Coordinates of C-alpha atoms and ligand atoms in Angstrom, one line a residue:
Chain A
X1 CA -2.3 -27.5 -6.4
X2 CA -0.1 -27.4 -3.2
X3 CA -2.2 -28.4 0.2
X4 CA -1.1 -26.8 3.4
X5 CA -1.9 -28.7 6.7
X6 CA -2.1 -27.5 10.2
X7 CA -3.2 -29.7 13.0
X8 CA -4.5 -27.5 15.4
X9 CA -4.8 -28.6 19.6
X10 CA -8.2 -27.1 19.1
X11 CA -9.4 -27.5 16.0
X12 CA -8.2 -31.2 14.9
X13 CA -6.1 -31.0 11.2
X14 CA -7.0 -28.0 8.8
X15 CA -6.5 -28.8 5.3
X16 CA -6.1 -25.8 2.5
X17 CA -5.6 -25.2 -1.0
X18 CA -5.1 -22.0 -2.3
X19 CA -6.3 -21.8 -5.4
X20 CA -4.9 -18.5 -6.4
X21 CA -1.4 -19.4 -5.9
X22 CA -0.9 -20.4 -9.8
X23 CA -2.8 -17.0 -10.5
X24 CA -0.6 -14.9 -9.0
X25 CA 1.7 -15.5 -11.5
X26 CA 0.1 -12.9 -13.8
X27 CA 1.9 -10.5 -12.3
X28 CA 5.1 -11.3 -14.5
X29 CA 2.5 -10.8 -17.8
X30 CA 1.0 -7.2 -17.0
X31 CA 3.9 -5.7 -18.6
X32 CA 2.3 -7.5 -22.1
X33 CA -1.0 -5.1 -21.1
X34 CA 1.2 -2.0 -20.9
X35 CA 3.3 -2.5 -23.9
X36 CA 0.4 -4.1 -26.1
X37 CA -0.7 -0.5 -27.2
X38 CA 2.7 -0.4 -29.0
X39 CA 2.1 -3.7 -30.7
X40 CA -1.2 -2.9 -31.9
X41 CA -0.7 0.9 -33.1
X42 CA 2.7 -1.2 -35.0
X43 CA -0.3 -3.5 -36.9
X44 CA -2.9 -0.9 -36.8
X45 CA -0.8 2.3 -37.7
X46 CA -3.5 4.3 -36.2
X47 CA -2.8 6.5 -32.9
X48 CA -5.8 5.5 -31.3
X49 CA -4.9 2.6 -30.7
X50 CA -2.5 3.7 -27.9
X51 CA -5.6 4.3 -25.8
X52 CA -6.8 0.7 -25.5
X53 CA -4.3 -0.6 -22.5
X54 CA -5.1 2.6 -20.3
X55 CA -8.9 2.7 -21.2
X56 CA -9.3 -1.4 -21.1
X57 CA -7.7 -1.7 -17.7
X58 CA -10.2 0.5 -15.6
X59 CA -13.3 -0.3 -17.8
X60 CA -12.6 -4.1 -18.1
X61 CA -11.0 -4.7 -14.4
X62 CA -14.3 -2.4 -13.0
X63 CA -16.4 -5.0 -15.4
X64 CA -14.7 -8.6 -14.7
X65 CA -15.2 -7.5 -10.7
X66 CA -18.7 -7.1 -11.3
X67 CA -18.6 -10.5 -13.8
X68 CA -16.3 -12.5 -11.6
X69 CA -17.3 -11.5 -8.3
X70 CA -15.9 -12.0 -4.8
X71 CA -13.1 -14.4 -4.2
X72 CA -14.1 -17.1 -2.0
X73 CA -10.5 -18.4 -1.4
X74 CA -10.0 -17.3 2.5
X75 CA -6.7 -19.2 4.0
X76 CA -7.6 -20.0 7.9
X77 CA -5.8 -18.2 10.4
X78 CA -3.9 -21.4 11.3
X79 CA -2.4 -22.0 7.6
X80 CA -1.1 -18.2 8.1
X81 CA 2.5 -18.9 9.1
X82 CA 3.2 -21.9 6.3
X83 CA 1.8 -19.6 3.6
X84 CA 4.7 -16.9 4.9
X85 CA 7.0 -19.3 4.7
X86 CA 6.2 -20.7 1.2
X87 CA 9.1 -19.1 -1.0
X88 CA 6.9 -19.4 -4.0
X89 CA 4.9 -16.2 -3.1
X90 CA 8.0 -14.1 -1.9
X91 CA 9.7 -14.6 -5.3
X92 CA 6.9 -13.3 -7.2
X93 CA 7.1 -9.3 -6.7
X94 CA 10.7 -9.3 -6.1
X95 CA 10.6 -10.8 -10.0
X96 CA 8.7 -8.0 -11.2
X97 CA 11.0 -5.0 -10.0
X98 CA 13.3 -5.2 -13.0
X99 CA 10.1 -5.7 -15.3
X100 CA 8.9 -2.1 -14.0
X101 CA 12.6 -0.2 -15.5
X102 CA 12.0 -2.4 -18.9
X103 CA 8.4 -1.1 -19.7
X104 CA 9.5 2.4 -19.3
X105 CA 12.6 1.5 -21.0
X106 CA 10.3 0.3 -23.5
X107 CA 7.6 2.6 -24.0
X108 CA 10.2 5.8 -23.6
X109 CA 12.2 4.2 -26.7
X110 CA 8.9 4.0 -28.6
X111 CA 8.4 7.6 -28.1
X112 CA 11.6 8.7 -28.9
X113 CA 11.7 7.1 -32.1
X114 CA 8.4 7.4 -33.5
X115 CA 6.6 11.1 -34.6
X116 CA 3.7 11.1 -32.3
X117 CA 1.2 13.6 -31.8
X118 CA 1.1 15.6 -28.4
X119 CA -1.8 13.2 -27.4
X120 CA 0.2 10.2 -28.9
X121 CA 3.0 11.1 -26.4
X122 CA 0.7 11.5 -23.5
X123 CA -1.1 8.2 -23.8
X124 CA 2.0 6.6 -24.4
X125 CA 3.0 8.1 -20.8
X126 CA -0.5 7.4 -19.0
X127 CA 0.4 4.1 -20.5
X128 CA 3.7 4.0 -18.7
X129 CA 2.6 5.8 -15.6
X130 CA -0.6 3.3 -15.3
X131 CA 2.1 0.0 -14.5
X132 CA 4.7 2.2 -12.6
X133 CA 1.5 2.7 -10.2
X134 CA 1.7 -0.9 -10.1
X135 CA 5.2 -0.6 -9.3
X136 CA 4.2 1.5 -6.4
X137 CA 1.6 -0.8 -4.8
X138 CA 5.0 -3.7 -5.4
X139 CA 7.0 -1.0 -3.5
X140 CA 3.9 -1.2 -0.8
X141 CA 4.0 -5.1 -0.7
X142 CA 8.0 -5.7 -0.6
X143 CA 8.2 -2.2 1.7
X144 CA 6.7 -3.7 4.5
X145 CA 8.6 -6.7 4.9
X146 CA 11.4 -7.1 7.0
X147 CA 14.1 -8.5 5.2
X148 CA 16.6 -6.2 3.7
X149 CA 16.6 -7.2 0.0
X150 CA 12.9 -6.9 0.5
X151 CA 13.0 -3.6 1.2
X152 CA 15.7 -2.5 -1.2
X153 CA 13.9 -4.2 -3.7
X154 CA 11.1 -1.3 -2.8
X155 CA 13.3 1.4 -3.0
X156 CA 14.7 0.5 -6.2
X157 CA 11.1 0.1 -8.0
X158 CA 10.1 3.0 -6.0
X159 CA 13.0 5.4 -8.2
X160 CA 10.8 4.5 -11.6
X161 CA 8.3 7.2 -10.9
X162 CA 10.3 8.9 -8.7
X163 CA 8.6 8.4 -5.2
X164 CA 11.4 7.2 -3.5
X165 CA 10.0 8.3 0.3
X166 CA 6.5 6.1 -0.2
X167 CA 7.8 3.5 1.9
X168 CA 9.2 5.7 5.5
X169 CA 6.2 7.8 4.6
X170 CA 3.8 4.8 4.2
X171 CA 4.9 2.9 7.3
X172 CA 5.5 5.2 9.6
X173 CA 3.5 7.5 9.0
X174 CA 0.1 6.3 7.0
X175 CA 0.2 3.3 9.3
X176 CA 0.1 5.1 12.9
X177 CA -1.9 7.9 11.6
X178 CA -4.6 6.5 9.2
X179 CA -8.2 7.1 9.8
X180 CA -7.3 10.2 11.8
X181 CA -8.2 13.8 10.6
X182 CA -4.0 14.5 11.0
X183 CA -3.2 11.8 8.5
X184 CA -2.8 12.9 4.7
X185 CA -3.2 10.0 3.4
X186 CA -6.6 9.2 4.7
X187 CA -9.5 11.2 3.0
X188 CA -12.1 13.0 4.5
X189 CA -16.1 13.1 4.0
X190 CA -16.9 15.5 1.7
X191 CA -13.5 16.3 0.5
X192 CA -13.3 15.4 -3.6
X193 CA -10.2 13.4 -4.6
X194 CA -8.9 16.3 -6.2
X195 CA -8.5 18.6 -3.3
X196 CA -7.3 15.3 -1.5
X197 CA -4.2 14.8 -4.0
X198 CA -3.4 18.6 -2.9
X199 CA -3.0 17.2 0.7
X200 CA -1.7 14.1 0.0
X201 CA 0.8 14.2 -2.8
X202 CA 2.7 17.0 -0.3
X203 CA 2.2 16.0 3.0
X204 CA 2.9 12.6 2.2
X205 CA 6.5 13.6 0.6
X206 CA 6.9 16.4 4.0
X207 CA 6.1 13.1 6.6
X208 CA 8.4 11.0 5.1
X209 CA 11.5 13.2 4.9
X210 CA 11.0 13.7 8.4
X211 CA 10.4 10.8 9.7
X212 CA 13.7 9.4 7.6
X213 CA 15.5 13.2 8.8
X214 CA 14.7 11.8 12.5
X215 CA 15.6 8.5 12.3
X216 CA 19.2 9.7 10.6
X217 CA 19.6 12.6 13.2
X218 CA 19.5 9.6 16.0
X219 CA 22.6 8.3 14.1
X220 CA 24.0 11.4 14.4
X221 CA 24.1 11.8 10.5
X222 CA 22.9 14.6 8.8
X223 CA 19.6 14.2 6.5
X224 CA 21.5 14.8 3.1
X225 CA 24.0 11.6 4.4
X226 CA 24.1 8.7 2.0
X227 CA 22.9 6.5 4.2
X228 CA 19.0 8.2 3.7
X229 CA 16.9 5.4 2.2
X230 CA 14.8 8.5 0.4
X231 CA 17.6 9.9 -1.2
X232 CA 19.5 6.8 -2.4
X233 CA 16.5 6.6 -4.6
X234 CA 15.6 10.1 -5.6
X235 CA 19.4 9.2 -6.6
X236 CA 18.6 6.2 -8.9
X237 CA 15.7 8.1 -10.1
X238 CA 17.6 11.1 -11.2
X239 CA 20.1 8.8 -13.1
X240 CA 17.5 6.9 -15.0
X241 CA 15.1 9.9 -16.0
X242 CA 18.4 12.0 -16.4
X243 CA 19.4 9.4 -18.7
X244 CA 16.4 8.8 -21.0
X245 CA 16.1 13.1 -21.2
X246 CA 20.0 12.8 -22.3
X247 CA 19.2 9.7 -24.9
X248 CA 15.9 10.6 -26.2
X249 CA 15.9 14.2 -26.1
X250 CA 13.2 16.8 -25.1
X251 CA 9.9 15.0 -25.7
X252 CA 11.2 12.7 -22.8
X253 CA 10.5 15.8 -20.6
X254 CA 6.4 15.8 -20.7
X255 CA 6.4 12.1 -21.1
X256 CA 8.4 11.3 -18.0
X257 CA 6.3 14.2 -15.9
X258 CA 3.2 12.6 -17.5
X259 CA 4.2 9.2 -16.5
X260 CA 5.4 10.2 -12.5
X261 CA 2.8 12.4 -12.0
X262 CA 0.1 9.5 -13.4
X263 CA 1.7 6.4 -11.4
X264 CA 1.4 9.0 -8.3
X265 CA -2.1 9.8 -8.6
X266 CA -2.7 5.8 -9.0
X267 CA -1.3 5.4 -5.1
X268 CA -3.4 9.0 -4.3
X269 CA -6.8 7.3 -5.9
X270 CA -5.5 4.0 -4.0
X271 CA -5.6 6.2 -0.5
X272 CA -8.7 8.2 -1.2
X273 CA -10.5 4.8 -1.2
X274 CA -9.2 3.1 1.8
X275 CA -9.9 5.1 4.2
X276 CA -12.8 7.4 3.2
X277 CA -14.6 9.2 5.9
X278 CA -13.5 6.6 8.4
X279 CA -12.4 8.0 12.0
X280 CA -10.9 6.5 14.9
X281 CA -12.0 7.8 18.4
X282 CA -9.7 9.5 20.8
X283 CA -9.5 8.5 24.5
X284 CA -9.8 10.6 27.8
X285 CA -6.1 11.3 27.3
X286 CA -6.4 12.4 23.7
X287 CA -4.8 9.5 22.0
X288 CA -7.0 7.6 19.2
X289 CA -8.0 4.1 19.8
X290 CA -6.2 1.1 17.9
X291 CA -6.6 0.9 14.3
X292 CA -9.5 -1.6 14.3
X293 CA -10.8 -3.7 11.0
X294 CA -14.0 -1.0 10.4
X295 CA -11.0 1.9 9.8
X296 CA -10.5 0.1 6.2
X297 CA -12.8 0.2 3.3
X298 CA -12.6 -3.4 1.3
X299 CA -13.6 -4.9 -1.8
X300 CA -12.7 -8.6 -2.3
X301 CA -12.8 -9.0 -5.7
X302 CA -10.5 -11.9 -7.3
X303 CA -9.6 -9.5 -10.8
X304 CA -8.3 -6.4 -9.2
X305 CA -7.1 -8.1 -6.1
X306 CA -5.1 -10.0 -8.3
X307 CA -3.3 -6.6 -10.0
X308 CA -2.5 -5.2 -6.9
X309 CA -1.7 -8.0 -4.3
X310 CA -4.5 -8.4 -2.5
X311 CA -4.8 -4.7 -0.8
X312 CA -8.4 -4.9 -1.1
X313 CA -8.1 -6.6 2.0
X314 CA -7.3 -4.1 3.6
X315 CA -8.8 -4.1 7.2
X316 CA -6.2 -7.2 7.6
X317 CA -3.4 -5.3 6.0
X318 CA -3.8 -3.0 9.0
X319 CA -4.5 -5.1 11.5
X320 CA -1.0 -6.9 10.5
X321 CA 1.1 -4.9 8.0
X322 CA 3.7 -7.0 7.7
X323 CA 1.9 -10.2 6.6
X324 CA 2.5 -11.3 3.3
X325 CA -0.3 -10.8 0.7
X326 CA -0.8 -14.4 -0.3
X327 CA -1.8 -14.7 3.5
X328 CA -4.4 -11.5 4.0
X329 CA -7.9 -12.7 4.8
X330 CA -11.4 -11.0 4.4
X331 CA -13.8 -11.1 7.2
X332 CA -17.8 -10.2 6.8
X333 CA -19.1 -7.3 8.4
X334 CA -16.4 -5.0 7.5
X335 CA -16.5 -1.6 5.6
X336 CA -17.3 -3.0 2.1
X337 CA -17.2 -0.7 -0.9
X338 CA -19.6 -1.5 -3.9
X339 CA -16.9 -2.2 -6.3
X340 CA -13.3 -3.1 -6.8
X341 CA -10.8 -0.7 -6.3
X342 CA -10.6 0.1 -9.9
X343 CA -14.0 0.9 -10.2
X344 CA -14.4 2.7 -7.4
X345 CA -11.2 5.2 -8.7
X346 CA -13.2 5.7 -11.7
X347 CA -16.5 6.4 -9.5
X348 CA -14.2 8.8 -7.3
X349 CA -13.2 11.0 -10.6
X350 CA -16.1 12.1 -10.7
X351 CA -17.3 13.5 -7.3
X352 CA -20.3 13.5 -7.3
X353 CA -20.6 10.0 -8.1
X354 CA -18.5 9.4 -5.4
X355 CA -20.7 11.1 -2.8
X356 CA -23.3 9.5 -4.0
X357 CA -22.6 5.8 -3.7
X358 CA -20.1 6.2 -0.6
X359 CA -22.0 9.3 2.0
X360 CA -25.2 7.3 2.8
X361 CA -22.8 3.9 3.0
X362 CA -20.5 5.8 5.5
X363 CA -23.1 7.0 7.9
X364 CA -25.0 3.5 7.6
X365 CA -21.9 1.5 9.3
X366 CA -23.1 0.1 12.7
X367 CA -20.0 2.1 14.6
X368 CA -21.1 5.2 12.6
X369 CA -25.0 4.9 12.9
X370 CA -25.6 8.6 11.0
X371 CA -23.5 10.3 13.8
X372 CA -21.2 12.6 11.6
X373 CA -19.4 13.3 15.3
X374 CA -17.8 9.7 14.6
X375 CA -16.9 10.7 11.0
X376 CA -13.9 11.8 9.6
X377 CA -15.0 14.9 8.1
X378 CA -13.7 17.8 5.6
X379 CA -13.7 21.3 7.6
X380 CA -14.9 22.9 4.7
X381 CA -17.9 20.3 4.0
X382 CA -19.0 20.0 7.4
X383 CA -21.7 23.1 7.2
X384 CA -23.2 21.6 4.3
X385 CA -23.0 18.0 5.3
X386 CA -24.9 18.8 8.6
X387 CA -27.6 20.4 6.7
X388 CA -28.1 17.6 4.7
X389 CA -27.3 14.4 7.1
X390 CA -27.3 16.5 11.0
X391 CA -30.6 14.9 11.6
X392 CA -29.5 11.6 9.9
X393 CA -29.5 9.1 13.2
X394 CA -32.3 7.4 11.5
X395 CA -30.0 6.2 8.8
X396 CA -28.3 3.5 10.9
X397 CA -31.1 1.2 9.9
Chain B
X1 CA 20.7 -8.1 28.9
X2 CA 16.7 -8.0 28.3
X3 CA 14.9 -8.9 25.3
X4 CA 11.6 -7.1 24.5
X5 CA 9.2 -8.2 21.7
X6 CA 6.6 -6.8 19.8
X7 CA 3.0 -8.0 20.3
X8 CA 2.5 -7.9 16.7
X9 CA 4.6 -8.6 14.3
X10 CA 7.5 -10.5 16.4
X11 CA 10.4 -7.6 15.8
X12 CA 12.3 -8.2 19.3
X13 CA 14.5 -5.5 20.4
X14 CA 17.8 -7.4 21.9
X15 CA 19.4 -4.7 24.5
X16 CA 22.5 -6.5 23.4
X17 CA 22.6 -6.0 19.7
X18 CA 20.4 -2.7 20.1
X19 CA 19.3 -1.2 16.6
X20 CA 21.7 0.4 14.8
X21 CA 19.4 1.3 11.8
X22 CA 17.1 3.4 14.2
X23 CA 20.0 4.9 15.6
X24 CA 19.7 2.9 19.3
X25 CA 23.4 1.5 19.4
X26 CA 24.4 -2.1 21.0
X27 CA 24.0 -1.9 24.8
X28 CA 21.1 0.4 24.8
X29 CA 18.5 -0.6 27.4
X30 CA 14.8 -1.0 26.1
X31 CA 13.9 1.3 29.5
X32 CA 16.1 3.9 27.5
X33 CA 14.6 4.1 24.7
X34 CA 12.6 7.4 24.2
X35 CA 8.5 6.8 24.7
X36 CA 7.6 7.8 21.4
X37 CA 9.2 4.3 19.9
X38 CA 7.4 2.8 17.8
X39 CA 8.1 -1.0 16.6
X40 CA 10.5 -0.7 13.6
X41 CA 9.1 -3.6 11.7
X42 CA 5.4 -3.0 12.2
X43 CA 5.0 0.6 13.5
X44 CA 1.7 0.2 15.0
X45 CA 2.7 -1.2 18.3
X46 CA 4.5 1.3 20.6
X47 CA 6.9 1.0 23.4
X48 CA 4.5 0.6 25.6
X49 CA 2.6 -2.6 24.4
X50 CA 6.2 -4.8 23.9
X51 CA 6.4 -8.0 26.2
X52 CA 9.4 -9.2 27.5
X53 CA 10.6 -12.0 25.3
X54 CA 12.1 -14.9 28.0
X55 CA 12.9 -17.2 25.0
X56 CA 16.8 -17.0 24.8
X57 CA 18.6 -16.0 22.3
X58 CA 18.8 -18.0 19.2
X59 CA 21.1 -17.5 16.3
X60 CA 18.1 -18.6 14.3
X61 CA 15.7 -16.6 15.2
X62 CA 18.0 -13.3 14.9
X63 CA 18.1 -14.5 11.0
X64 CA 16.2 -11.2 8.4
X65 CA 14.0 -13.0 7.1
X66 CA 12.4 -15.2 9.2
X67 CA 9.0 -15.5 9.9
X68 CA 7.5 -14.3 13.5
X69 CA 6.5 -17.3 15.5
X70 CA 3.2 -17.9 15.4
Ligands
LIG1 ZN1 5.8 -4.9 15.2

């Protein structure tokens, strides 16, 4: 296990171990989850068996965060700069870009060549689509990084499930705007994840082309010029789905639209999470205060951390988005939801399940204390909310 | 020519070199840049909260890929 020391002027010498770094490598074997459905329905012959990746992934990541628990490995702020440096960690999700085009490669071939049912095909896509929403949250990590292979790197994973404008869209606009009734990719009290994916899914794809249409236009290019990081790949995307329709003929066309519109609505269930209710507070002048660390909802769990690079840290991810994952810290005292983020997607599928763990939570954080006037709430909730939690001061206990 | 840095994340906007990706061409002043700039790198600091950056220029430092200074 590698030891990092820092002497610090103030502190004397800090010594840590990170003793997730081996871990992480299990992000080069999840594409053995996604593809072991194929494997088994080869020994099984039985189309059931396609279920077990999708249905063993959210049931058994929401269990083994219950099981394992919270992840007490918490680098000190000091250590922050050598774990950045340590090349070790940057390899890692630039190694699994190529592994995302393989499983759909893979799992597209399988379809293709086997006579499914219509449910065989769609498992077989949900399959698919569950690691390309992987892919995404790699496109988040590598996105926000500033070297350039980095961030080609995200564009390139990003053309799988054809979301090519996550990244502009993410940055420069989730990142300024978060926590803020204006943003679409924060979710409002009171507003199910289903009406939420309705605001998301479009405004994120409208915020994005213009901030990209903007940022071109001060070139002086024109926003359908080669040189717009959205369309180079919408570009790759086209050739590869274009491709698989062409070599595996029309069942590719509800198996690819199954798959892109599943690995989406993994990122949308990722942002209905994050950011649930929360509110930042405008100034005299209007503007909203700083993103602070109580804008975030976490969960440090060591299982689903590990699956999607640590963004169940998120308060820190915030606070400093271009920090490396390996490096993120969790502080007490923060937003904290009940359970990983896969088990809180499940919980949010079902809303009122949602409501019911998350509304009282909300209101009962010590910036909040019951005032819905410092909660980011749904317009079309609001009348009901305030019958039901108008009084609700007392909650701040 | 100035240097200005961002409080965050280290992205330093070099009047000399500009930013050609955003569209702000070599020679550029950081005073000349429109007030709704935000930091390219981080995009949650604005031109309003970057520092001037007295460190001269090193070729190092104007490397992709390496780390802010802690
Ligand atoms: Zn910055």
């Amino acid at each position: 296990m590698k030891t990092f020391v820092v002497s610090d002027p103030q502190r004397g010498t800090i010594v840590y171990r990170d003793r997730k770094r081996h871990l992480w490598l299990a992000s080069l074997f999840y594409p053995l989850v996604a593809l072991s459905g194929v494997g088994l329905y080869w020994v099984a012959a039985a189309e059931w068996v396609l279920w077990i990746p999708v249905v063993s992934l959210y049931a058994g990541v929401s269990l083994l965060d219950h099981w394992v628990g919270a992840d007490p490995n918490n680098p000190p702020e000091a250590v922050v700069p050598l774990l950045e440096a340590d090349g070790y960690y940057r390899w890692l999700p630039m190694l699994t870009v190529p592994l995302h085009f393989a499983v759909l490669l893979a799992l597209a071939a399988f379809v293709a060549t086997h006579a499914l049912s219509a449910a065989g095909v769609a498992v077989a896509a949900l399959t698919a689509g569950l690691y390309s929403g992987l892919g995404i949250n790699t496109a988040h990590e590598l996105g926000h990084k500033k070297t350039e292979v980095e961030r080609r790197l995200a564009r390139i994973v990003l053309a799988v499930p054809v979301y090519g404008h996550f990244c502009v869209e993410h940055n420069r606009g989730h990142h300024r705007h978060v926590a803020t009734p204006e943003d679409p990719a924060s979710a409002r009290m009171g507003e199910s994840i289903y009406r939420f994916a309705l605001r998301e899914i479009p405004g994120g794809f409208r915020r994005g082309w213009a901030s990209e249409r903007e940022r071109l236009a001060r070139q002086g290019k024109s926003a359908w010029h080669l040189d717009n990081e959205i369309l180079q790949s919408y570009l790759l995307s086209a050739l590869l789905q274009g491709g698989l329709i062409a070599a595996g003929g029309l069942v590719m066309v509800p198996f690819l639209a199954i798959h892109n519109v599943f690995a989406w609505w993994q990122l949308t269930s990722a942002n209905y999470v994050e950011h649930y209710g929360l509110l930042r507070q405008r100034a005299a002048d209007g503007s909203y205060e700083r993103c602070q660390p109580h804008h975030s909802w976490n969960a440090d769990y060591v299982v689903s951390n590990l699956l999607i690079y640590h963004l169940e840290r998120h308060s820190d991810h915030h606070a400093h988005p271009t920090r490396r994952y390996q490096s993120l810290r969790s502080f007490a005292d923060l937003p904290t939801l009940p359970n990983g983020y896969f088990g809180m997607f499940l919980a949010a599928y079902v809303p009122p399940l949602w409501y019911a763990l998350m509304d009282r939570r909300l209101l009962a954080l010590p910036h909040i204390g019951g005032d819905l006037g410092r909660v980011n709430v749904d317009p079309a909730a609001r009348a009901r909310l305030e019958r039901r939690y108008g009084g609700a001061a007392s909650l701040a206990a | 020519m100035a240097r200005f840095r961002c409080p965050d994340c280290g992205y330093v906007y070099d009047e000399a070199r500009g930013d050609p990706r955003e569209g702000y061409a070599p020679g550029v002043a950081f005073a000349a840049l429109p007030d709704s700039f935000v930091c390219p790198d981080c995009s949650v600091r604005d031109k309003a909260d970057f520092v001037a950056d007295e460190a001269p220029a090193h070729p190092i430092a104007a490397m992709p890929g390496t780390p802010p200074r802690a």
